[in-house]
């Protein structure tokens, strides 16, 4: 939930992305990536449908300020409907986050193909300001 | 299978007031099949509860476990090691499993994490439909394999009410088939519509819940 009294200088963003959405010429981003204005952790998946609601919620329960799922465009999934399933799961988890008063905006889905490292970083970068407005994840206080 | 649905999150947050170490227990059988209380749902609810409680300024430790079956004592016993380390259990099993856990660990607060709703079948992924009411007096042999007790909104025994829609749907829900329409269609396909003219007498409801708590004893199986 938005809390004006809190300040976030650098939201921690976890980016889980379909490796098939990334250009074959691009290098897969893996692990932490901290540069000026961005504190992100990247994890490549064989398909965006590999995300499970429990994984997304655990990432947030562990203190990440936001999660970004990057999937292939609709109709371009190598496994037919994996990216459609991913979107349904993201929407389901967003509804759960609202019920928990955490704010659905902490979880978003973007689509893309032939993405480069720069594109992935840019997608993550675009989440920084919205997450700053949202405020820090309250779960951070538990030594996370 | 027995189907269930998560209780509303605010209700779970409320019942966990005063608890700091909670065990969320799932069941890998029916409630896993209906995506309400299997391992996936346990691992989903646990972090969700932590976050919802944190929003109210409450921090709890949540452990998780999923038993093969919560309605079998041998499997419930697996919780004996972790039970002394928690002050409450939230069970995502059906009402049978919840009661088994509560009976095995009477010293602990055991809460239902789900509402058990029906005996149902998965019609397609994500859709479950009631099929049996455990009425204790099965008539499926007379109704061409369709249960009018569970599948008719009024549990009518001798044909449809006047509310069947023209497309064969139930008047109370356009997504639900009128079971008596289905019974008639199947009887017609088998050339046995005349069998439906037989008037069925009132059912013997005493063989299920109406006769008091059900107890079945098989002497040949007892110790």
PDB file of C-alpha atoms in Angstrom, chain B residues 15-200:
ATOM      1  CA  UNK B  15      -8.886 -16.040  13.442  1.00  0.00           C
ATOM      2  CA  UNK B  16      -5.099 -15.932  13.723  1.00  0.00           C
ATOM      3  CA  UNK B  17      -5.185 -13.070  16.195  1.00  0.00           C
ATOM      4  CA  UNK B  18      -2.900 -13.815  19.102  1.00  0.00           C
ATOM      5  CA  UNK B  19      -0.989 -16.558  17.319  1.00  0.00           C
ATOM      6  CA  UNK B  20       2.669 -16.216  16.433  1.00  0.00           C
ATOM      7  CA  UNK B  21       3.699 -19.661  15.208  1.00  0.00           C
ATOM      8  CA  UNK B  22       1.303 -21.117  12.706  1.00  0.00           C
ATOM      9  CA  UNK B  23       1.381 -24.319  10.716  1.00  0.00           C
ATOM     10  CA  UNK B  24      -0.492 -24.363   7.421  1.00  0.00           C
ATOM     11  CA  UNK B  25      -1.300 -27.967   6.526  1.00  0.00           C
ATOM     12  CA  UNK B  26      -2.497 -29.189   3.177  1.00  0.00           C
ATOM     13  CA  UNK B  27      -3.835 -32.476   1.925  1.00  0.00           C
ATOM     14  CA  UNK B  28      -2.531 -33.968  -1.310  1.00  0.00           C
ATOM     15  CA  UNK B  29      -5.752 -35.748  -2.207  1.00  0.00           C
ATOM     16  CA  UNK B  30      -9.169 -34.220  -2.977  1.00  0.00           C
ATOM     17  CA  UNK B  31      -8.437 -30.608  -2.059  1.00  0.00           C
ATOM     18  CA  UNK B  32      -5.257 -30.755  -4.119  1.00  0.00           C
ATOM     19  CA  UNK B  33      -7.278 -31.878  -7.124  1.00  0.00           C
ATOM     20  CA  UNK B  34      -9.655 -28.971  -6.700  1.00  0.00           C
ATOM     21  CA  UNK B  35      -6.763 -26.517  -6.211  1.00  0.00           C
ATOM     22  CA  UNK B  36      -7.840 -25.457  -2.738  1.00  0.00           C
ATOM     23  CA  UNK B  37      -5.593 -27.252  -0.286  1.00  0.00           C
ATOM     24  CA  UNK B  38      -2.738 -29.112  -1.953  1.00  0.00           C
ATOM     25  CA  UNK B  39       0.930 -28.295  -1.681  1.00  0.00           C
ATOM     26  CA  UNK B  40       0.669 -25.476  -4.207  1.00  0.00           C
ATOM     27  CA  UNK B  41      -2.145 -23.796  -2.311  1.00  0.00           C
ATOM     28  CA  UNK B  42      -0.390 -24.266   1.029  1.00  0.00           C
ATOM     29  CA  UNK B  43       2.761 -22.645  -0.326  1.00  0.00           C
ATOM     30  CA  UNK B  44       0.654 -19.845  -1.808  1.00  0.00           C
ATOM     31  CA  UNK B  45      -1.405 -19.144   1.292  1.00  0.00           C
ATOM     32  CA  UNK B  46       1.545 -19.143   3.696  1.00  0.00           C
ATOM     33  CA  UNK B  47       3.355 -16.057   2.299  1.00  0.00           C
ATOM     34  CA  UNK B  48       0.011 -14.407   1.621  1.00  0.00           C
ATOM     35  CA  UNK B  49      -0.994 -14.768   5.261  1.00  0.00           C
ATOM     36  CA  UNK B  50       2.352 -13.391   6.374  1.00  0.00           C
ATOM     37  CA  UNK B  51       1.899 -10.326   4.187  1.00  0.00           C
ATOM     38  CA  UNK B  52      -1.729  -9.771   5.152  1.00  0.00           C
ATOM     39  CA  UNK B  53      -0.879 -10.001   8.843  1.00  0.00           C
ATOM     40  CA  UNK B  54       2.125  -7.724   8.417  1.00  0.00           C
ATOM     41  CA  UNK B  55      -0.196  -5.061   7.057  1.00  0.00           C
ATOM     42  CA  UNK B  56      -1.891  -5.174  10.453  1.00  0.00           C
ATOM     43  CA  UNK B  57       1.412  -4.886  12.264  1.00  0.00           C
ATOM     44  CA  UNK B  58       1.544  -8.554  13.168  1.00  0.00           C
ATOM     45  CA  UNK B  59       4.514 -10.775  12.429  1.00  0.00           C
ATOM     46  CA  UNK B  60       4.018 -14.523  12.481  1.00  0.00           C
ATOM     47  CA  UNK B  61       6.190 -17.485  11.681  1.00  0.00           C
ATOM     48  CA  UNK B  62       4.466 -19.733   9.203  1.00  0.00           C
ATOM     49  CA  UNK B  63       5.498 -23.313   8.657  1.00  0.00           C
ATOM     50  CA  UNK B  64       4.011 -25.486   5.959  1.00  0.00           C
ATOM     51  CA  UNK B  65       3.347 -29.155   5.490  1.00  0.00           C
ATOM     52  CA  UNK B  66       1.254 -31.172   3.086  1.00  0.00           C
ATOM     53  CA  UNK B  67       0.125 -34.632   4.064  1.00  0.00           C
ATOM     54  CA  UNK B  68      -0.728 -37.373   1.632  1.00  0.00           C
ATOM     55  CA  UNK B  69      -4.154 -37.544   3.295  1.00  0.00           C
ATOM     56  CA  UNK B  70      -5.436 -35.660   6.291  1.00  0.00           C
ATOM     57  CA  UNK B  71      -8.279 -38.142   6.740  1.00  0.00           C
ATOM     58  CA  UNK B  72      -5.983 -41.049   7.638  1.00  0.00           C
ATOM     59  CA  UNK B  73      -4.474 -41.238  11.107  1.00  0.00           C
ATOM     60  CA  UNK B  74      -1.200 -42.671   9.837  1.00  0.00           C
ATOM     61  CA  UNK B  75      -0.583 -39.581   7.735  1.00  0.00           C
ATOM     62  CA  UNK B  76      -1.822 -37.130  10.386  1.00  0.00           C
ATOM     63  CA  UNK B  77       0.776 -38.581  12.722  1.00  0.00           C
ATOM     64  CA  UNK B  78       3.477 -37.017  10.549  1.00  0.00           C
ATOM     65  CA  UNK B  79       2.614 -33.678  12.169  1.00  0.00           C
ATOM     66  CA  UNK B  80       3.612 -34.912  15.639  1.00  0.00           C
ATOM     67  CA  UNK B  81       7.160 -33.567  15.288  1.00  0.00           C
ATOM     68  CA  UNK B  82       6.219 -30.056  14.229  1.00  0.00           C
ATOM     69  CA  UNK B  83       3.053 -29.647  16.311  1.00  0.00           C
ATOM     70  CA  UNK B  84       4.876 -28.821  19.574  1.00  0.00           C
ATOM     71  CA  UNK B  85       6.593 -25.929  17.798  1.00  0.00           C
ATOM     72  CA  UNK B  86       3.413 -24.097  16.767  1.00  0.00           C
ATOM     73  CA  UNK B  87       0.496 -22.547  18.607  1.00  0.00           C
ATOM     74  CA  UNK B  88      -2.084 -22.909  15.848  1.00  0.00           C
ATOM     75  CA  UNK B  89      -2.786 -24.983  12.770  1.00  0.00           C
ATOM     76  CA  UNK B  90      -4.630 -23.814   9.687  1.00  0.00           C
ATOM     77  CA  UNK B  91      -5.819 -26.836   7.749  1.00  0.00           C
ATOM     78  CA  UNK B  92      -6.653 -26.637   4.078  1.00  0.00           C
ATOM     79  CA  UNK B  93      -8.149 -30.118   4.054  1.00  0.00           C
ATOM     80  CA  UNK B  94     -11.853 -30.869   3.850  1.00  0.00           C
ATOM     81  CA  UNK B  95     -13.857 -30.881   7.061  1.00  0.00           C
ATOM     82  CA  UNK B  96     -12.859 -34.506   7.654  1.00  0.00           C
ATOM     83  CA  UNK B  97      -9.155 -33.738   7.584  1.00  0.00           C
ATOM     84  CA  UNK B  98      -9.540 -30.650   9.733  1.00  0.00           C
ATOM     85  CA  UNK B  99     -11.345 -32.675  12.390  1.00  0.00           C
ATOM     86  CA  UNK B 100      -8.755 -35.442  12.248  1.00  0.00           C
ATOM     87  CA  UNK B 101      -5.971 -32.936  12.926  1.00  0.00           C
ATOM     88  CA  UNK B 102      -7.994 -31.297  15.712  1.00  0.00           C
ATOM     89  CA  UNK B 103      -8.650 -34.693  17.292  1.00  0.00           C
ATOM     90  CA  UNK B 104      -5.012 -35.747  17.125  1.00  0.00           C
ATOM     91  CA  UNK B 105      -3.756 -32.444  18.539  1.00  0.00           C
ATOM     92  CA  UNK B 106      -6.463 -31.320  20.994  1.00  0.00           C
ATOM     93  CA  UNK B 107      -4.036 -29.002  22.772  1.00  0.00           C
ATOM     94  CA  UNK B 108      -3.721 -26.837  19.651  1.00  0.00           C
ATOM     95  CA  UNK B 109      -6.069 -24.363  18.042  1.00  0.00           C
ATOM     96  CA  UNK B 110      -6.966 -25.912  14.687  1.00  0.00           C
ATOM     97  CA  UNK B 111      -8.705 -23.637  12.209  1.00  0.00           C
ATOM     98  CA  UNK B 112     -10.303 -24.366   8.842  1.00  0.00           C
ATOM     99  CA  UNK B 113      -8.581 -22.559   6.015  1.00  0.00           C
ATOM    100  CA  UNK B 114     -11.270 -23.638   3.579  1.00  0.00           C
ATOM    101  CA  UNK B 115     -14.992 -24.126   3.355  1.00  0.00           C
ATOM    102  CA  UNK B 116     -15.846 -27.647   2.208  1.00  0.00           C
ATOM    103  CA  UNK B 117     -18.591 -27.288  -0.339  1.00  0.00           C
ATOM    104  CA  UNK B 118     -19.454 -30.392  -2.348  1.00  0.00           C
ATOM    105  CA  UNK B 119     -18.666 -33.808  -3.782  1.00  0.00           C
ATOM    106  CA  UNK B 120     -17.787 -32.901  -7.307  1.00  0.00           C
ATOM    107  CA  UNK B 121     -16.020 -33.718 -10.538  1.00  0.00           C
ATOM    108  CA  UNK B 122     -13.621 -31.594 -12.541  1.00  0.00           C
ATOM    109  CA  UNK B 123     -15.573 -30.737 -15.674  1.00  0.00           C
ATOM    110  CA  UNK B 124     -12.606 -29.011 -17.307  1.00  0.00           C
ATOM    111  CA  UNK B 125      -9.497 -27.302 -15.916  1.00  0.00           C
ATOM    112  CA  UNK B 126     -10.692 -24.713 -13.433  1.00  0.00           C
ATOM    113  CA  UNK B 127     -14.318 -25.848 -13.303  1.00  0.00           C
ATOM    114  CA  UNK B 128     -15.801 -28.273 -10.804  1.00  0.00           C
ATOM    115  CA  UNK B 129     -19.409 -29.401 -10.700  1.00  0.00           C
ATOM    116  CA  UNK B 130     -21.314 -31.091  -7.871  1.00  0.00           C
ATOM    117  CA  UNK B 131     -22.168 -34.701  -8.587  1.00  0.00           C
ATOM    118  CA  UNK B 132     -23.100 -36.404  -5.320  1.00  0.00           C
ATOM    119  CA  UNK B 133     -24.867 -35.343  -2.139  1.00  0.00           C
ATOM    120  CA  UNK B 134     -23.967 -38.450  -0.125  1.00  0.00           C
ATOM    121  CA  UNK B 135     -27.695 -38.891   0.471  1.00  0.00           C
ATOM    122  CA  UNK B 136     -27.456 -42.505   1.553  1.00  0.00           C
ATOM    123  CA  UNK B 137     -30.114 -43.801  -0.849  1.00  0.00           C
ATOM    124  CA  UNK B 138     -28.647 -43.799  -4.348  1.00  0.00           C
ATOM    125  CA  UNK B 139     -31.093 -43.606  -7.254  1.00  0.00           C
ATOM    126  CA  UNK B 140     -28.581 -43.337 -10.100  1.00  0.00           C
ATOM    127  CA  UNK B 141     -29.794 -46.660 -11.499  1.00  0.00           C
ATOM    128  CA  UNK B 142     -33.260 -45.195 -12.008  1.00  0.00           C
ATOM    129  CA  UNK B 143     -32.178 -41.817 -13.275  1.00  0.00           C
ATOM    130  CA  UNK B 144     -29.871 -42.930 -16.062  1.00  0.00           C
ATOM    131  CA  UNK B 145     -26.701 -42.013 -14.248  1.00  0.00           C
ATOM    132  CA  UNK B 146     -27.629 -38.446 -13.319  1.00  0.00           C
ATOM    133  CA  UNK B 147     -28.102 -37.535  -9.669  1.00  0.00           C
ATOM    134  CA  UNK B 148     -31.228 -35.428  -9.125  1.00  0.00           C
ATOM    135  CA  UNK B 149     -30.346 -34.946  -5.468  1.00  0.00           C
ATOM    136  CA  UNK B 150     -27.039 -33.193  -6.085  1.00  0.00           C
ATOM    137  CA  UNK B 151     -27.700 -31.772  -9.529  1.00  0.00           C
ATOM    138  CA  UNK B 152     -31.246 -30.460  -9.255  1.00  0.00           C
ATOM    139  CA  UNK B 153     -31.502 -27.169  -7.379  1.00  0.00           C
ATOM    140  CA  UNK B 154     -34.634 -28.524  -5.700  1.00  0.00           C
ATOM    141  CA  UNK B 155     -33.457 -32.150  -5.467  1.00  0.00           C
ATOM    142  CA  UNK B 156     -36.642 -33.247  -7.219  1.00  0.00           C
ATOM    143  CA  UNK B 157     -37.158 -36.997  -7.533  1.00  0.00           C
ATOM    144  CA  UNK B 158     -39.927 -37.213 -10.120  1.00  0.00           C
ATOM    145  CA  UNK B 159     -39.147 -34.902 -12.990  1.00  0.00           C
ATOM    146  CA  UNK B 160     -38.358 -31.277 -13.546  1.00  0.00           C
ATOM    147  CA  UNK B 161     -39.943 -28.255 -11.994  1.00  0.00           C
ATOM    148  CA  UNK B 162     -41.523 -25.720 -14.308  1.00  0.00           C
ATOM    149  CA  UNK B 163     -38.410 -23.630 -14.491  1.00  0.00           C
ATOM    150  CA  UNK B 164     -36.363 -25.487 -17.076  1.00  0.00           C
ATOM    151  CA  UNK B 165     -35.174 -23.043 -19.730  1.00  0.00           C
ATOM    152  CA  UNK B 166     -35.802 -23.753 -23.380  1.00  0.00           C
ATOM    153  CA  UNK B 167     -32.144 -24.549 -23.864  1.00  0.00           C
ATOM    154  CA  UNK B 168     -32.224 -27.179 -21.127  1.00  0.00           C
ATOM    155  CA  UNK B 169     -30.606 -25.021 -18.470  1.00  0.00           C
ATOM    156  CA  UNK B 170     -31.726 -24.574 -14.880  1.00  0.00           C
ATOM    157  CA  UNK B 171     -33.830 -21.560 -14.000  1.00  0.00           C
ATOM    158  CA  UNK B 172     -31.546 -20.590 -11.142  1.00  0.00           C
ATOM    159  CA  UNK B 173     -28.317 -20.561 -13.162  1.00  0.00           C
ATOM    160  CA  UNK B 174     -27.996 -20.406 -16.922  1.00  0.00           C
ATOM    161  CA  UNK B 175     -24.619 -22.163 -16.666  1.00  0.00           C
ATOM    162  CA  UNK B 176     -26.096 -25.215 -14.967  1.00  0.00           C
ATOM    163  CA  UNK B 177     -27.868 -27.935 -16.915  1.00  0.00           C
ATOM    164  CA  UNK B 178     -31.334 -28.967 -15.791  1.00  0.00           C
ATOM    165  CA  UNK B 179     -30.576 -32.489 -14.651  1.00  0.00           C
ATOM    166  CA  UNK B 180     -34.081 -33.692 -15.398  1.00  0.00           C
ATOM    167  CA  UNK B 181     -33.698 -32.481 -18.972  1.00  0.00           C
ATOM    168  CA  UNK B 182     -30.480 -34.505 -19.149  1.00  0.00           C
ATOM    169  CA  UNK B 183     -32.180 -37.534 -17.613  1.00  0.00           C
ATOM    170  CA  UNK B 184     -34.979 -37.303 -20.177  1.00  0.00           C
ATOM    171  CA  UNK B 185     -32.572 -36.943 -23.099  1.00  0.00           C
ATOM    172  CA  UNK B 186     -30.562 -39.969 -22.034  1.00  0.00           C
ATOM    173  CA  UNK B 187     -33.704 -42.015 -21.429  1.00  0.00           C
ATOM    174  CA  UNK B 188     -34.951 -41.061 -24.886  1.00  0.00           C
ATOM    175  CA  UNK B 189     -31.633 -42.010 -26.474  1.00  0.00           C
ATOM    176  CA  UNK B 190     -31.910 -45.426 -24.862  1.00  0.00           C
ATOM    177  CA  UNK B 191     -35.555 -45.781 -25.866  1.00  0.00           C
ATOM    178  CA  UNK B 192     -36.634 -46.052 -22.240  1.00  0.00           C
ATOM    179  CA  UNK B 193     -38.603 -42.884 -21.586  1.00  0.00           C
ATOM    180  CA  UNK B 194     -41.453 -44.971 -20.163  1.00  0.00           C
ATOM    181  CA  UNK B 195     -39.226 -45.812 -17.190  1.00  0.00           C
ATOM    182  CA  UNK B 196     -39.473 -42.201 -16.119  1.00  0.00           C
ATOM    183  CA  UNK B 197     -43.227 -42.564 -15.650  1.00  0.00           C
ATOM    184  CA  UNK B 198     -42.642 -44.655 -12.552  1.00  0.00           C
ATOM    185  CA  UNK B 199     -43.290 -42.548  -9.469  1.00  0.00           C
ATOM    186  CA  UNK B 200     -40.438 -42.698  -7.023  1.00  0.00           C
TER     187      UNK B 200
END
